[in-house]
mmCIF file of C-alpha atoms and ligand atoms in Angstrom:
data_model
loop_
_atom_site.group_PDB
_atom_site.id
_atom_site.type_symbol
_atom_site.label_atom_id
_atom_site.label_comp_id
_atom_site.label_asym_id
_atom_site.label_seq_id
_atom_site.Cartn_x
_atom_site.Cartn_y
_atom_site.Cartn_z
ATOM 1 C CA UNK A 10 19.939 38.584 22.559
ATOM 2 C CA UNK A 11 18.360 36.332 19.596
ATOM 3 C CA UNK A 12 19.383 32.718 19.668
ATOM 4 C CA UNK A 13 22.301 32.243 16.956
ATOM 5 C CA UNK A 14 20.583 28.573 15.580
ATOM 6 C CA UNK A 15 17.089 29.499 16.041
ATOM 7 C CA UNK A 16 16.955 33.142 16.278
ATOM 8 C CA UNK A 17 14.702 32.541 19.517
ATOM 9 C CA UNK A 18 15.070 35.015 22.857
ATOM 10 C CA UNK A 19 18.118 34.003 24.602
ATOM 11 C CA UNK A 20 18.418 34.540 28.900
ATOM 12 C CA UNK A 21 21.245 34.935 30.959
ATOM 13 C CA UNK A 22 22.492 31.500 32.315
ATOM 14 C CA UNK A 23 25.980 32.691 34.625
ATOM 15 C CA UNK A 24 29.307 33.341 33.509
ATOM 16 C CA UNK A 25 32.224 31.526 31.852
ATOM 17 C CA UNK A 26 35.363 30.436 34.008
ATOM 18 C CA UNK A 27 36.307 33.432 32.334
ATOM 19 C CA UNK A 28 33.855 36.017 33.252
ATOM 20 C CA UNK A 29 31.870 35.858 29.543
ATOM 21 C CA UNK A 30 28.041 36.109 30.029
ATOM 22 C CA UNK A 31 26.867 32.351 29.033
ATOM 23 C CA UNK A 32 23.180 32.520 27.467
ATOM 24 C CA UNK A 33 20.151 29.974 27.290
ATOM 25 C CA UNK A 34 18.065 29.405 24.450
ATOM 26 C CA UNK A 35 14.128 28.006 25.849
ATOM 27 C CA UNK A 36 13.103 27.410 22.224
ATOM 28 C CA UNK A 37 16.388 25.167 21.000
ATOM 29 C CA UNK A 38 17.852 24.357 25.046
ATOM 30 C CA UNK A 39 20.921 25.396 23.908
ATOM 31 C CA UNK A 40 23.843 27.239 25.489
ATOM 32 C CA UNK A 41 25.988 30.082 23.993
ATOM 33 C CA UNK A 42 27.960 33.099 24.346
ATOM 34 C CA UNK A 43 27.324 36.331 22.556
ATOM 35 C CA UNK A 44 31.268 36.687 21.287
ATOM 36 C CA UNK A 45 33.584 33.424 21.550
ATOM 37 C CA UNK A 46 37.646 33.973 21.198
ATOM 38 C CA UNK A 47 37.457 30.311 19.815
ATOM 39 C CA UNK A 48 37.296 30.636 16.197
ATOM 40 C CA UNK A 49 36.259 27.476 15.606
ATOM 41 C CA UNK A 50 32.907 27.391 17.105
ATOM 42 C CA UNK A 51 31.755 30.098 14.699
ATOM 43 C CA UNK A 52 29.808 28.753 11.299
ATOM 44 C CA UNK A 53 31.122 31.093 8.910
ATOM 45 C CA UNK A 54 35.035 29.551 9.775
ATOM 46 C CA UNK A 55 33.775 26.128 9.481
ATOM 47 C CA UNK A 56 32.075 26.910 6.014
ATOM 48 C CA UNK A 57 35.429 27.461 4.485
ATOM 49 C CA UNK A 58 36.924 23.955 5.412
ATOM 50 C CA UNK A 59 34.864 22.451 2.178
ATOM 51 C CA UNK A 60 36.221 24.591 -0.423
ATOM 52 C CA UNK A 61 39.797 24.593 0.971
ATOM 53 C CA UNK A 62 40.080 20.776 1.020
ATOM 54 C CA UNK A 63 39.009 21.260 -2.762
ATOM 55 C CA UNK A 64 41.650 23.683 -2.888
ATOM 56 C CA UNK A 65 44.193 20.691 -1.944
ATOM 57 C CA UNK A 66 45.366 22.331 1.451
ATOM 58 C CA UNK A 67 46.209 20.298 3.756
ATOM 59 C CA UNK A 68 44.689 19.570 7.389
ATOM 60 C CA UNK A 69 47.585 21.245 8.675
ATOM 61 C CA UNK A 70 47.502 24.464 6.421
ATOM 62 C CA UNK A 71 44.027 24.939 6.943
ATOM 63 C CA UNK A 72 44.604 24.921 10.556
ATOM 64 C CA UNK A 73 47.101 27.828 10.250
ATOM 65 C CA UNK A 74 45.042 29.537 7.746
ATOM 66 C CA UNK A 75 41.541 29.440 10.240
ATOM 67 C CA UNK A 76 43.790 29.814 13.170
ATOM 68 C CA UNK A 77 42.088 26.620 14.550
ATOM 69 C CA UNK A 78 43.185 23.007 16.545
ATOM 70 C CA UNK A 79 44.528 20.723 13.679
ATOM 71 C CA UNK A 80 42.138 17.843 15.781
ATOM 72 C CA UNK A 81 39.120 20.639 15.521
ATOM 73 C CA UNK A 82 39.389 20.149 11.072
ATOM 74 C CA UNK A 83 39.979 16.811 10.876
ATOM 75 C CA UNK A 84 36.554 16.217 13.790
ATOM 76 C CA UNK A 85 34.823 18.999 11.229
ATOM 77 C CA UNK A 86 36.223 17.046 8.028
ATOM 78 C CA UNK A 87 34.179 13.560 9.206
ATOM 79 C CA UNK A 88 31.242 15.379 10.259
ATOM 80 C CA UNK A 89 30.838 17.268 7.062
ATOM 81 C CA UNK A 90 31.795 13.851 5.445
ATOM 82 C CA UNK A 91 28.935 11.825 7.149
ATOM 83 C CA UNK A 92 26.267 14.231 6.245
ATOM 84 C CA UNK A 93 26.987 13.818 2.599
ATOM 85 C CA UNK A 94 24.721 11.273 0.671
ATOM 86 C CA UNK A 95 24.911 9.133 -2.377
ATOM 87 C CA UNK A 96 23.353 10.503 -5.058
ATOM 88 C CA UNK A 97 20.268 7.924 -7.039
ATOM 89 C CA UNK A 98 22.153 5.927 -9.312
ATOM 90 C CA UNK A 99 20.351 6.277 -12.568
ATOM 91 C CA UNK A 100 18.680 3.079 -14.586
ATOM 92 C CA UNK A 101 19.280 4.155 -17.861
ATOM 93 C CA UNK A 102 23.171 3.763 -18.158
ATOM 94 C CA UNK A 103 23.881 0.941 -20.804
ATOM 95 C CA UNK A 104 27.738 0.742 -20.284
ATOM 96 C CA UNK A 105 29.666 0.793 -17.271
ATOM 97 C CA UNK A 106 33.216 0.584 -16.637
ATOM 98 C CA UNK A 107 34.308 -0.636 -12.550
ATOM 99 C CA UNK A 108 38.232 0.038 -11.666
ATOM 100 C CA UNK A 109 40.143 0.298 -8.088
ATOM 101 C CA UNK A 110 42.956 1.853 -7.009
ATOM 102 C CA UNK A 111 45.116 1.453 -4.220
ATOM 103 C CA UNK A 112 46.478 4.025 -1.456
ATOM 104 C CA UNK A 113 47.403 3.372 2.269
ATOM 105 C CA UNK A 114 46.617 5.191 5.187
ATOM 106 C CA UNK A 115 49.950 6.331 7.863
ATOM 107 C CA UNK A 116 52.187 3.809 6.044
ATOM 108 C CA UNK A 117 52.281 1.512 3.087
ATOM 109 C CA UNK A 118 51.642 -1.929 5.006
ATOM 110 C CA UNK A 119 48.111 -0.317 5.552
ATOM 111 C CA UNK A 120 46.681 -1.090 2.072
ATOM 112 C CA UNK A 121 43.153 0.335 1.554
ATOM 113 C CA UNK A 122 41.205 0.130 -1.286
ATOM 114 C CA UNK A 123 38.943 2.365 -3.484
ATOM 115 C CA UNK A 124 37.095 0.721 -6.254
ATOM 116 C CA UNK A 125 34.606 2.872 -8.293
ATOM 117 C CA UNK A 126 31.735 2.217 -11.033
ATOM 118 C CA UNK A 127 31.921 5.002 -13.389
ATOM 119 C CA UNK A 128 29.011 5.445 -16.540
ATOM 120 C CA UNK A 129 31.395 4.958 -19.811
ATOM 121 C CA UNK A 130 29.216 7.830 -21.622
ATOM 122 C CA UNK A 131 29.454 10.993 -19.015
ATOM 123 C CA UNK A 132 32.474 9.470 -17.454
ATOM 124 C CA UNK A 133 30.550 10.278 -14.096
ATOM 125 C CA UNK A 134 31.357 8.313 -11.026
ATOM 126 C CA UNK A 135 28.331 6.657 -10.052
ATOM 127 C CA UNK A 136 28.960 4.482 -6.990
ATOM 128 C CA UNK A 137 32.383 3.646 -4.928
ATOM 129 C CA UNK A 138 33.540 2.078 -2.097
ATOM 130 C CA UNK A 139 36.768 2.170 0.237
ATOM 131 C CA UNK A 140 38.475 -0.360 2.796
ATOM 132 C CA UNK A 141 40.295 -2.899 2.694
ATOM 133 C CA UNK A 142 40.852 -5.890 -0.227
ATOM 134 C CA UNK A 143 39.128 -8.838 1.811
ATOM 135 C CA UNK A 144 36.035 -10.848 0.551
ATOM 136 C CA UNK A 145 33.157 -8.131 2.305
ATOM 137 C CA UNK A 146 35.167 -5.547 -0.178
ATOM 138 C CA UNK A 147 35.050 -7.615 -3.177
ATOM 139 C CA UNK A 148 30.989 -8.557 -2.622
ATOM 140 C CA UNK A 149 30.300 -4.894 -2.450
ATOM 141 C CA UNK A 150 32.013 -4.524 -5.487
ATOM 142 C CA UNK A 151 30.162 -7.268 -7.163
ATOM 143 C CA UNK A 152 27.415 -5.361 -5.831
ATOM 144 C CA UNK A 153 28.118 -2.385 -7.087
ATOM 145 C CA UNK A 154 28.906 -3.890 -10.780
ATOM 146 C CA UNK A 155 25.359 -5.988 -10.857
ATOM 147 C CA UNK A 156 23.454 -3.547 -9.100
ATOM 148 C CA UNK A 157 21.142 -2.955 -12.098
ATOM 149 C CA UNK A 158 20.408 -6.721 -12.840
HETATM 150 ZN ZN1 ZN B 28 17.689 28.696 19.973
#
């Protein structure tokens, strides 16, 4: 069987508790099983998580709708989340407008914080920040407002 991350020759490596055939990839040193039950081990489920948070469903619904551990999409939802990166802010923006806006987090005594620099022309958001109103918070926003002086 080809490897499924590196399409390299796979060997058998035992069983499952379950009496699956486990397989080893030499090339990537990597364990796997030629058909999982679990559905959310498989790339193509975890693919849709993306566009159905843009679709406003919630954690919850897109558990029921992928069939999969409400724990497994939020653990998906940060790791997805971390690999994203800021895009280059660019130089040539003469006017830009800062604002924040508040939300909480479980309930209302946990106040966090998003404030945003946004370029007054394209209305684009071009850098932002979240956590909590303390003095860190409102030197990264002073940051974020001078950042081209
Ligand atoms: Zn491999």
């Amino acid at each position: 069987m080809q490897c499924q991350f590196c399409n390299g020759l796979c060997i058998k490596a035992g069983k499952q508790k379950d009496g699956t055939q486990k397989l080893y990839c030499k090339a990537c040193k990597k364990y796997q099983q030629k058909v999982y039950q679990y559905q959310a081990c498989k790339e193509s489920i975890v693919k849709l998580i993306p566009s159905l948070m843009c679709e406003s469903v919630s954690i919850r619904g897109i558990a029921r709708i992928l069939k999969i551990a409400t724990s497994t999409v939020q653990r998906k939802i940060i790791l997805i989340a971390s690999k994203i990166k800021k895009p280059p802010i660019p130089m040539n923006i003469e006017v830009v407008e800062m604002d924040e806006l508040r939300t909480y987090i479980g309930n209302k005594a946990n106040q966090y914080w998003v404030a945003y620099a946004l370029c007054s022309k394209t209305k684009k958001i071009l850098d932002f920040i979240v956590g909590k109103r303390s003095k860190i918070m409102l030197e990264a926003c002073v940051k974020i407002y001078f950042w081209r002086y």
